[in-house]
Coordinates of C-alpha atoms in Angstrom, one line a residue:
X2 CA 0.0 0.0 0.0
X3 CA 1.2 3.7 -1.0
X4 CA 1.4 5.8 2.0
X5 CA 2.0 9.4 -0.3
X6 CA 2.6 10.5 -3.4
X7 CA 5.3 13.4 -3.4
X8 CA 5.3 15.8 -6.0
X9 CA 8.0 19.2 -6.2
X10 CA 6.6 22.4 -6.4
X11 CA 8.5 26.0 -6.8
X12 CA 8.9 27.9 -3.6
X13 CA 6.2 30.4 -2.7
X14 CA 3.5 28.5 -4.6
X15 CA 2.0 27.1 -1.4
X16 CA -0.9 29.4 -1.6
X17 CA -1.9 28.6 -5.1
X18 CA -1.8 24.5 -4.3
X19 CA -3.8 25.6 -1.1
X20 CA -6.2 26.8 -3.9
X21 CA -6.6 24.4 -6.0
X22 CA -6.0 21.2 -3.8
X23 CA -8.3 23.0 -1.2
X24 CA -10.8 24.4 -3.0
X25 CA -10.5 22.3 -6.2
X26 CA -10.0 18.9 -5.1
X27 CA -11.7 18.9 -1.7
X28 CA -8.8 17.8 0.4
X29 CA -7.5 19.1 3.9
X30 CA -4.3 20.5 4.1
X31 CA -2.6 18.3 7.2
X32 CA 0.1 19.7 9.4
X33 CA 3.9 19.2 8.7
X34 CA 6.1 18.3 11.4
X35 CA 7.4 21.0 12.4
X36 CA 11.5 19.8 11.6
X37 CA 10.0 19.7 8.1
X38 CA 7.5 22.8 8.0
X39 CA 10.4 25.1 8.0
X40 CA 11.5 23.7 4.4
X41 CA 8.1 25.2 3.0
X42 CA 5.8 23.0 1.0
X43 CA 2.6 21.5 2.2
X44 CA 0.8 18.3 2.6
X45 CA -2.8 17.2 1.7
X46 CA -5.0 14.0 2.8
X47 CA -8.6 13.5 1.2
X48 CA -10.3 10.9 -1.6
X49 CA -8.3 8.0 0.1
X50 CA -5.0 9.7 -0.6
X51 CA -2.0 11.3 0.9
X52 CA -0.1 13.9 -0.9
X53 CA 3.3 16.0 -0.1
X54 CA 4.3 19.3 -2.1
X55 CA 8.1 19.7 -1.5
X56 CA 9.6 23.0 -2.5
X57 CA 12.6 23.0 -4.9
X58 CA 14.2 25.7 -5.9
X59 CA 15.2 25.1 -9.1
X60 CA 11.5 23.6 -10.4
X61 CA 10.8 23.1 -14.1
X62 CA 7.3 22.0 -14.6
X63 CA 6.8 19.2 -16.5
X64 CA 7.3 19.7 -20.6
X65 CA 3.7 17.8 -21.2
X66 CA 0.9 16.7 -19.0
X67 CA -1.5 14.1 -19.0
X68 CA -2.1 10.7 -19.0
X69 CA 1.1 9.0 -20.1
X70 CA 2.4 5.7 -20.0
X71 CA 5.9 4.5 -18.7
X72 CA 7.6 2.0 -16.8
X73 CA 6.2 0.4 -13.8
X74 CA 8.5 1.0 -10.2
X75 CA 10.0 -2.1 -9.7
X76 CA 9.8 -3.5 -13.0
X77 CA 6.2 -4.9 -12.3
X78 CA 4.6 -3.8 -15.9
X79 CA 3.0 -1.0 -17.4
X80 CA 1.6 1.1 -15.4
X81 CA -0.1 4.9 -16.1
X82 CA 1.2 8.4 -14.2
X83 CA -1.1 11.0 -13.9
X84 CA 0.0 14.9 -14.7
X85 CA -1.8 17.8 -13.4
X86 CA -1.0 20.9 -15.1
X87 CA -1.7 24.3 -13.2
X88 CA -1.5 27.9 -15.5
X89 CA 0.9 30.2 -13.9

């Protein structure tokens, strides 16, 4: 079983996933520890899901978005990953 999906986000865009992960999506924002908290970022837990936004400061969305198809993790198969792309 998957405990989180962690995806990177730029620094200061913690309001905007607020927004639409929020207000979009439904889900509640839970609290960082607070060793972690001070790295920025933010988590989210809803839909039967659990999902971390870790800042990196040199982010470069994604050059497509979508559904694509790739490699499964540990060589198990096909599997799909799942893009959501936000409009700056």
């Amino acid at each position: 079983m998957i405990h989180h999906v962690q995806l990177a986000c730029p620094r200061g865009s913690e309001d905007a996933s607020r927004a639409f992960y929020m207000g979009v999506l439904g889900m509640t924002e839970k609290p960082k520890p607070t060793a972690l908290a001070a790295r920025g970022g933010c988590w989210f837990t809803g839909h039967g899901a659990e999902l971390h936004l870790g800042v990196e400061d040199d982010f470069r969305p994604a050059r497509a978005s979508g559904m694509t198809k790739g490699p499964a993790p540990f060589g198990a198969g096909p599997c799909r990953w799942w893009c959501l792309d936000q409009a700056a």
